[in-house]
Structure formats: C-alpha cells, structure tokens
Tab-separated table of C-alpha atoms in Angstrom:
chain	number	residue	atom	x	y	z
A	1	MET	CA	47.344	111.450	106.092
A	2	LYS	CA	44.759	111.172	108.911
A	3	ASP	CA	45.536	114.902	109.784
A	4	ILE	CA	45.611	116.061	106.052
A	5	ALA	CA	42.200	114.210	105.745
A	6	ARG	CA	40.436	115.624	108.917
A	7	GLN	CA	41.595	119.410	108.238
A	8	ALA	CA	40.601	119.107	104.455
A	9	GLY	CA	37.595	117.630	105.246
A	10	VAL	CA	37.885	114.638	103.077
A	11	SER	CA	38.704	110.871	103.301
A	12	GLN	CA	42.079	109.250	103.480
A	13	SER	CA	41.760	107.672	100.208
A	14	ALA	CA	41.037	111.173	98.617
A	15	VAL	CA	44.276	112.351	100.184
A	16	SER	CA	46.187	109.667	98.357
A	17	PHE	CA	44.536	110.293	94.971
A	18	ALA	CA	45.297	114.166	95.452
A	19	LEU	CA	48.754	113.996	96.568
A	20	ASN	CA	49.675	111.299	93.779
A	21	GLY	CA	48.013	113.011	91.023
A	22	ARG	CA	45.484	110.142	90.523
A	23	PRO	CA	42.055	110.599	89.181
A	24	GLY	CA	39.041	110.122	91.632
A	25	VAL	CA	39.045	113.629	93.147
A	26	SER	CA	37.709	116.850	91.791
A	27	GLU	CA	40.601	119.543	90.921
A	28	ASP	CA	39.010	121.555	93.753
A	29	THR	CA	39.492	118.881	96.261
A	30	ARG	CA	42.928	118.252	95.048
A	31	ASP	CA	43.934	121.986	95.342
A	32	ARG	CA	42.626	121.945	99.014
A	33	VAL	CA	44.406	118.752	100.020
A	34	ARG	CA	47.726	119.858	98.509
A	35	ARG	CA	47.279	123.296	100.391
A	36	VAL	CA	46.493	121.470	103.870
A	37	ALA	CA	49.694	119.332	102.936
A	38	GLU	CA	51.926	122.144	102.452
A	39	GLU	CA	50.817	123.781	105.491
A	40	LEU	CA	51.424	120.663	107.523
A	41	GLY	CA	54.830	120.302	105.920
A	42	TRP	CA	54.018	117.332	104.100
A	43	ARG	CA	54.989	117.781	100.208
A	44	PRO	CA	53.784	115.464	97.161
A	45	SER	CA	57.284	113.951	96.748
A	46	THR	CA	58.697	110.357	96.782
A	47	ALA	CA	59.067	110.588	100.526
A	48	ALA	CA	55.140	111.231	100.780
A	49	ARG	CA	54.538	108.503	98.392
A	50	ALA	CA	56.432	106.082	100.668
A	51	LEU	CA	54.562	107.092	103.614
A	52	SER	CA	51.444	106.169	101.800
A	53	GLY	CA	52.636	102.805	100.870
A	54	GLU	CA	53.833	103.528	97.432
A	55	GLY	CA	57.519	103.906	97.828
A	56	ALA	CA	60.650	103.148	99.887
A	57	ALA	CA	61.863	106.615	100.325
A	58	THR	CA	65.286	104.947	99.804
A	59	VAL	CA	67.900	105.614	96.955
A	60	GLY	CA	70.239	102.734	96.367
A	61	PHE	CA	73.599	102.878	95.535
A	62	VAL	CA	76.080	99.814	94.974
A	63	LEU	CA	79.716	99.746	94.327
A	64	ALA	CA	81.541	96.954	92.854
A	65	ARG	CA	84.934	97.456	93.608
A	66	PRO	CA	87.664	95.772	95.870
A	67	ALA	CA	86.519	96.766	99.341
A	68	GLU	CA	89.960	97.700	100.472
A	69	THR	CA	90.334	100.273	98.041
A	70	LEU	CA	87.477	102.374	99.301
A	71	GLY	CA	88.681	103.950	102.410
A	72	VAL	CA	91.493	106.010	100.779
A	73	ASP	CA	89.419	107.039	97.725
A	74	SER	CA	88.655	110.697	98.155
A	75	PHE	CA	86.188	110.825	94.820
A	76	PHE	CA	83.693	108.726	96.393
A	77	LEU	CA	83.700	110.268	99.678
A	78	GLN	CA	83.020	113.281	98.047
A	79	LEU	CA	80.632	112.174	95.744
A	80	VAL	CA	78.606	110.592	98.370
A	81	SER	CA	78.540	113.647	100.542
A	82	GLY	CA	77.018	115.557	97.505
A	83	ILE	CA	74.558	112.448	97.008
A	84	GLN	CA	73.515	112.821	100.638
A	85	GLU	CA	73.163	116.639	100.602
A	86	VAL	CA	70.240	116.325	98.045
A	87	LEU	CA	68.523	113.273	99.502
A	88	ALA	CA	68.458	114.692	103.156
A	89	GLU	CA	66.549	117.905	101.570
A	90	ARG	CA	64.147	115.462	100.286
A	91	HIS	CA	64.079	113.141	103.426
A	92	LEU	CA	65.434	110.382	101.335
A	93	GLY	CA	67.553	107.569	102.814
A	94	LEU	CA	70.722	106.049	101.148
A	95	LEU	CA	71.148	102.316	100.751
A	96	PHE	CA	74.650	101.406	100.149
A	97	GLN	CA	76.102	97.946	99.397
A	98	VAL	CA	79.614	97.061	98.145
A	99	VAL	CA	79.624	93.711	95.953
A	100	GLU	CA	82.335	91.492	94.320
A	101	ASP	CA	81.346	92.144	90.631
A	102	VAL	CA	78.895	93.474	88.178
A	103	GLU	CA	76.769	90.301	88.206
A	104	ASP	CA	76.227	90.549	92.128
A	105	GLU	CA	75.440	94.143	91.443
A	106	CYS	CA	72.499	93.093	88.940
A	107	ALA	CA	71.372	90.587	91.508
A	108	VAL	CA	71.124	93.003	94.184
A	109	TYR	CA	69.189	95.423	91.909
A	110	ARG	CA	66.671	92.599	91.205
A	111	ARG	CA	66.582	91.856	94.795
A	112	TRP	CA	65.806	95.440	95.777
A	113	TRP	CA	63.056	95.825	93.126
A	114	ALA	CA	61.440	92.631	94.388
A	115	GLU	CA	61.537	93.696	97.976
A	116	HIS	CA	60.523	97.291	97.055
A	117	ARG	CA	63.547	98.288	98.972
A	118	VAL	CA	64.370	101.502	96.864
A	119	ASP	CA	62.789	103.606	94.594
A	120	GLY	CA	65.797	104.418	92.031
A	121	VAL	CA	69.534	103.656	91.868
A	122	LEU	CA	72.684	105.524	91.388
A	123	VAL	CA	75.150	103.659	88.993
A	124	VAL	CA	78.749	104.422	88.914
A	125	ASP	CA	81.968	102.982	87.124
A	126	PRO	CA	79.897	102.465	84.035
A	127	ARG	CA	81.458	99.500	81.966
A	128	THR	CA	81.994	98.812	78.142
A	129	ASP	CA	79.064	96.572	77.213
A	130	ASP	CA	77.505	97.123	80.695
A	131	PRO	CA	74.769	94.658	81.612
A	132	ARG	CA	73.440	96.892	84.286
A	133	THR	CA	71.492	99.416	82.069
A	134	GLY	CA	69.493	96.423	80.393
A	135	VAL	CA	68.582	94.991	84.080
A	136	LEU	CA	67.272	98.531	85.200
A	137	ASP	CA	65.347	98.891	81.689
A	138	GLU	CA	63.811	95.557	81.945
A	139	LEU	CA	62.877	96.010	85.817
A	140	GLY	CA	61.705	99.915	85.342
A	141	LEU	CA	63.868	100.865	87.798
A	142	PRO	CA	64.812	104.576	87.595
A	143	GLY	CA	68.429	105.469	87.859
A	144	VAL	CA	71.335	107.789	87.004
A	145	VAL	CA	74.434	106.603	85.659
A	146	ILE	CA	77.341	108.508	86.849
A	147	GLY	CA	80.021	109.060	84.322
A	148	GLY	CA	78.243	107.226	81.440
A	149	ALA	CA	78.598	107.857	77.662
A	150	PRO	CA	76.793	111.047	76.563
A	151	ASP	CA	75.512	109.230	73.390
A	152	GLU	CA	73.702	106.532	75.589
A	153	ARG	CA	69.953	106.516	75.698
A	154	HIS	CA	67.788	104.543	78.010
A	155	PRO	CA	64.225	105.405	78.677
A	156	GLY	CA	64.444	105.554	82.562
A	157	LEU	CA	68.001	106.421	83.084
A	158	SER	CA	69.859	109.788	83.156
A	159	THR	CA	73.425	110.265	82.617
A	160	VAL	CA	75.736	112.765	84.163
A	161	TRP	CA	79.164	112.838	82.773
A	162	ALA	CA	82.387	114.408	82.630
A	163	ASP	CA	84.730	114.917	79.612
A	164	ASP	CA	87.629	112.383	80.530
A	165	ALA	CA	88.952	112.597	76.795
A	166	GLY	CA	89.261	116.432	76.948
A	167	ALA	CA	90.871	116.494	80.534
A	168	MET	CA	93.383	113.780	79.367
A	169	ALA	CA	94.351	115.879	76.271
A	170	ALA	CA	94.972	118.976	78.589
A	171	VAL	CA	97.374	116.993	80.423
A	172	VAL	CA	99.052	115.494	77.360
A	173	ASP	CA	99.335	119.248	76.014
A	174	GLU	CA	100.907	120.388	79.315
A	175	LEU	CA	103.405	117.409	79.182
A	176	TYR	CA	104.271	117.842	75.656
A	177	ALA	CA	104.928	121.497	75.880
A	178	LEU	CA	107.370	120.744	78.845
A	179	GLY	CA	109.252	118.291	76.314
A	180	HIS	CA	107.972	115.045	77.750
A	181	ARG	CA	107.973	112.351	74.760
A	182	ARG	CA	107.743	109.091	76.977
A	183	ILE	CA	104.431	109.089	79.087
A	184	VAL	CA	103.097	106.363	81.269
A	185	HIS	CA	99.443	106.705	82.058
A	186	ILE	CA	98.957	104.373	85.166
A	187	ALA	CA	95.159	103.749	85.246
A	188	GLY	CA	92.301	102.364	86.853
A	189	LEU	CA	90.217	99.361	86.486
A	190	PRO	CA	90.267	97.871	83.185
A	191	GLY	CA	86.711	97.517	81.645
A	192	LEU	CA	85.607	100.787	83.006
A	193	ALA	CA	84.138	103.352	80.728
A	194	HIS	CA	86.130	106.304	81.945
A	195	THR	CA	89.470	104.151	82.129
A	196	GLU	CA	88.844	103.120	78.319
A	197	ARG	CA	87.997	106.633	77.638
A	198	ARG	CA	91.226	107.980	78.903
A	199	VAL	CA	93.538	105.224	77.463
A	200	ARG	CA	91.995	105.905	74.012
A	201	THR	CA	92.603	109.677	74.291
A	202	LEU	CA	96.158	109.164	75.519
A	203	ARG	CA	96.867	106.613	72.436
A	204	ALA	CA	95.057	109.468	69.999
A	205	GLU	CA	97.090	112.159	71.597
A	206	ALA	CA	100.535	110.355	71.137
A	207	ALA	CA	99.857	109.116	67.418
A	208	ARG	CA	98.902	112.740	66.636
A	209	ARG	CA	102.244	113.728	67.873
A	210	GLY	CA	104.067	110.884	66.701
A	211	LEU	CA	105.131	109.602	70.295
A	212	THR	CA	105.823	106.216	70.643
A	213	GLY	CA	106.993	106.026	74.348
A	214	VAL	CA	103.469	106.393	75.608
A	215	LYS	CA	101.211	103.821	77.138
A	216	SER	CA	98.688	102.901	79.806
A	217	VAL	CA	98.654	100.252	82.371
A	218	THR	CA	95.593	99.285	84.413
A	219	THR	CA	95.718	98.892	88.247
A	220	ASP	CA	93.009	98.431	90.914
A	221	TYR	CA	93.344	101.874	92.174
A	222	SER	CA	95.093	100.892	95.298
A	223	ASP	CA	98.326	102.608	96.620
A	224	ALA	CA	99.921	99.125	96.239
A	225	ALA	CA	99.334	98.758	92.550
A	226	GLY	CA	100.430	102.568	92.016
A	227	ALA	CA	103.588	101.845	93.762
A	228	ALA	CA	104.594	98.511	91.960
A	229	VAL	CA	103.754	99.701	88.526
A	230	THR	CA	105.939	102.970	89.403
A	231	ARG	CA	108.807	100.724	90.011
A	232	ARG	CA	108.411	98.500	87.208
A	233	VAL	CA	108.377	101.395	84.534
A	234	LEU	CA	111.050	103.307	86.025
A	235	GLU	CA	113.307	100.535	86.126
A	236	ALA	CA	112.789	99.853	82.265
A	237	SER	CA	115.580	100.340	79.802
A	238	ALA	CA	113.956	103.779	78.562
A	239	PRO	CA	111.992	104.956	81.534
A	240	PRO	CA	109.234	107.549	81.294
A	241	THR	CA	109.890	111.164	82.203
A	242	ALA	CA	106.185	111.785	83.258
A	243	LEU	CA	103.527	109.667	84.835
A	244	ILE	CA	99.786	110.356	85.020
A	245	TYR	CA	97.962	108.293	87.824
A	246	ASP	CA	94.185	107.768	87.699
A	247	ASN	CA	93.808	108.827	91.445
A	248	ASP	CA	95.640	110.688	93.785
A	249	VAL	CA	96.718	107.840	96.133
A	250	MET	CA	98.452	106.091	93.638
A	251	ALA	CA	100.147	109.238	92.660
A	252	LEU	CA	101.505	109.692	96.188
A	253	ALA	CA	102.416	106.195	96.293
A	254	GLY	CA	104.387	106.585	92.754
A	255	VAL	CA	106.229	109.584	94.248
A	256	ALA	CA	107.603	107.470	97.255
A	257	ALA	CA	108.456	104.678	95.118
A	258	ALA	CA	110.111	106.846	92.599
A	259	THR	CA	112.294	108.495	95.578
A	260	GLU	CA	113.176	105.038	96.854
A	261	LEU	CA	114.639	104.266	93.490
A	262	GLY	CA	116.734	107.437	93.478
A	263	HIS	CA	114.333	109.492	91.172
A	264	SER	CA	113.720	113.015	91.770
A	265	VAL	CA	110.251	114.663	91.228
A	266	PRO	CA	110.050	116.514	89.055
A	267	GLY	CA	113.692	116.676	87.850
A	268	ASP	CA	113.829	112.973	86.448
A	269	VAL	CA	110.099	112.319	86.247
A	270	SER	CA	107.090	114.470	86.413
A	271	VAL	CA	103.872	113.320	88.015
A	272	VAL	CA	100.342	114.457	87.616
A	273	ALA	CA	97.205	112.912	89.578
A	274	TRP	CA	93.763	112.454	88.219
A	275	GLU	CA	91.804	113.682	91.558
A	276	ASP	CA	93.110	116.847	93.252
A	277	SER	CA	92.626	116.501	97.098
A	278	ALA	CA	94.112	117.637	100.393
A	279	LEU	CA	96.376	114.471	99.830
A	280	CYS	CA	98.022	116.250	96.797
A	281	ARG	CA	99.238	119.253	99.109
A	282	MET	CA	100.712	117.170	101.849
A	283	VAL	CA	103.541	115.739	100.150
A	284	LYS	CA	106.708	117.408	98.816
A	285	PRO	CA	106.773	118.483	96.004
A	286	TRP	CA	102.804	119.381	95.784
A	287	LEU	CA	101.182	117.419	92.918
A	288	SER	CA	99.925	118.749	89.864
A	289	ALA	CA	96.281	117.542	89.675
A	290	LEU	CA	93.202	117.459	87.657
A	291	SER	CA	90.636	119.164	89.666
A	292	ARG	CA	86.983	119.028	89.642
A	293	ASP	CA	84.059	119.535	92.199
A	294	SER	CA	83.263	115.972	93.295
A	295	VAL	CA	80.622	117.064	95.678
A	296	GLU	CA	78.891	119.104	92.922
A	297	PHE	CA	79.118	115.779	90.941
A	298	GLY	CA	77.171	114.270	93.685
A	299	ARG	CA	74.740	116.447	93.869
A	300	THR	CA	73.964	116.609	90.239
A	301	ALA	CA	73.504	113.241	89.966
A	302	ALA	CA	71.307	113.154	93.146
A	303	THR	CA	69.201	115.977	91.800
A	304	GLU	CA	68.780	114.189	88.333
A	305	LEU	CA	67.561	111.112	90.404
A	306	THR	CA	64.921	113.017	92.350
A	307	ALA	CA	63.673	114.591	89.062
A	308	LEU	CA	62.901	111.154	87.619
A	309	LEU	CA	61.475	109.793	90.725
A	310	ASP	CA	59.007	113.015	90.509
A	311	GLY	CA	58.186	111.984	87.150
A	312	GLY	CA	60.561	114.052	84.885
A	313	PRO	CA	62.130	112.760	81.818
A	314	ALA	CA	65.561	111.120	81.494
A	315	ARG	CA	68.350	113.522	80.844
A	316	THR	CA	72.079	113.871	79.756
A	317	VAL	CA	73.721	116.299	81.793
A	318	ARG	CA	77.575	117.190	81.423
A	319	VAL	CA	79.563	118.445	84.327
A	320	PRO	CA	82.388	121.020	83.758
A	321	VAL	CA	85.858	119.356	82.338
A	322	PRO	CA	88.321	118.646	85.254
A	323	ARG	CA	90.723	121.702	85.233
A	324	LEU	CA	94.492	120.852	85.344
A	325	ILE	CA	96.298	122.713	88.376
A	326	VAL	CA	100.194	122.802	87.850
A	327	ARG	CA	101.982	122.564	90.942
A	328	ASP	CA	105.632	121.526	91.672
A	329	SER	CA	105.694	117.951	90.610
A	330	THR	CA	105.949	118.870	86.967
A	331	GLY	CA	108.569	120.407	85.253
A	332	VAL	CA	110.588	120.288	81.918
A	333	ALA	CA	111.767	117.061	80.777
A	334	ARG	CA	115.440	116.487	81.348
A	335	GLY	CA	117.485	116.952	78.265
A	336	ALA	CA	114.440	118.697	76.627
C-alpha cells in the first residue's frame, strides 16, 4: 500500500478506499490507484483485502468423515487438486480440517468466523436437513455447497451439483438391458444427500420395472465395509447378479471378496464402480465405472466461491452427468 500510495501521489487510506470500492475518493483518484496497483501486480481481490487487514486470504474446507477412509478416496484427492488450482491463481490459502461429525463442523465454522480465519468455505457431503447451511447463513460466511440439491436457495451460498439420479438411472438401464434383475447397491454413508438421491433413484427404477430383488446397503465407504457387505449379500439364498459400489475402493474390495467366495466377475456377478480412477484399470477384470472430471468439479466450486468473495451473487451450477464407461466387469446375467 505504501508503494501504491507513493507512486499514485495519494495517502494509504485513499489506496484502501479505492481498492475496496469504498466512498471517500474521487473517481479519478480511484482509477489512478487501480492503474498503479495493476502495474505493481496488486489486484483488487480477496488477497488484496487480506493484506489491508480486511480478509484472511484463506478458504476453509472441513470434512466430517472417518479419517481412515480418506487416504484411498480418489474423488477427494482430485477435488482438492482442482480447488487448489483456482485458489493458487488468486493467491488464496486452503485451511483444511477433519472432524468427527457435523456438529463439530458447525463449531469449526463459528470459531473460524470469530477469529477471522477464513473469508469463505467449501462445504462437502450435504446432508438431509443439513444444519450447516443455517449456521453459514447466520454468520454471513460465504460458501459453496458441493453436491447440494439444485432447488435449495441460500443468500450467501452457491451450489455446485451433479445429477446423481441421472447417473444411477443410466447404470440401472445398462444392467437391466444385460438381463440383471437382482441388483444390490453398496452405498456410502447414510444421511448424505447424494446417497439418498442414489438410493431413491434405484428404488424408483426398480419399481418402474417391477423388480423386487433390488436394494441398497449403506457403509462408511471403506474397503473393509465394501468387502464385508459383498460377502453378506453373495452368501444370501438369492444372491444378486449385479453390484453397484459408491466408490472405486469398495468396488475393488468387492471383486476380491467375490473371487474368494468362488464367484467370477462378470460370469456370476457384474460390478460397477461409481468413481472411475486408475484403480479401476489396475485389476482384472477392468471395472465398469461412472466417470466424471473430479478435478474440474473442484475448479468449478472454487471459481464460484471466489466469485462470491468478489461480491457476486449466489448461483446454482450444474456439472456434467457422470458418464458410464462399460468395461470387462459387466456382462450378461447368468441365465438371461
């Protein structure tokens, strides 16, 4: 600010007023200050406001999931990569914290707000009857809900969402066409909005076709849970002929469990993973999977948050529907 003030021939307070859009300086002065700031590489952004004492130049990201499930979750690694790309361009930091549950997450938001630690937050894993949006509304803390419902509206929160219902319908269409009538969805955490959307869609698609051997089983997303549920359903009196897993890690563990029980994939049971990753192509057979650009998902969310921090309106943005890539793990149902 001293450099800009000296070169523009104004006071430091005039620089602050000009860069932050406040009254107190003429338009000529405001334009001169901005030109000098641009020449010196200082943009009127959140980072600039942080340097003038009006912001933290940091974005918060809290994750309320079991910590042991995060190290192998390809979706979050790619999501954070995309987020970081955008934040780095704006010279914004990312403050990340893992907590036990949503109540702890709300407490973190309140503490960050009180301590002026972050300028905004990225919210993941939206819940049904989610208390976090109310807390952020109350605090006036800008945020982007990643994976939220498209019909929810909050004055300071944008939503970036994917069509989980459309993706699940596409998977069921493919499996039904292959003759599968007994399908088990090995889902993620119960209570998550996207889990509920997938479960509801599977149930609706089954009802539309008159299928009775279709159900969802929730888990904690871990490989151990994926393997355990796989063993349980395949040892039932009428085992499924197709399994849909809510992430790639559970799908790999499920294939291993099925093989241990003497089932062939896809001869006895077909497998579809929700998240496509390199893991899906490092196992035999290669896994059919729903593919989406998770890095771009993160970029979109971060871009929407920086737009909010720059004074833009809250928006609802849809990313492309995950695309089913059919590989060797899906085939015609036995006896179909």
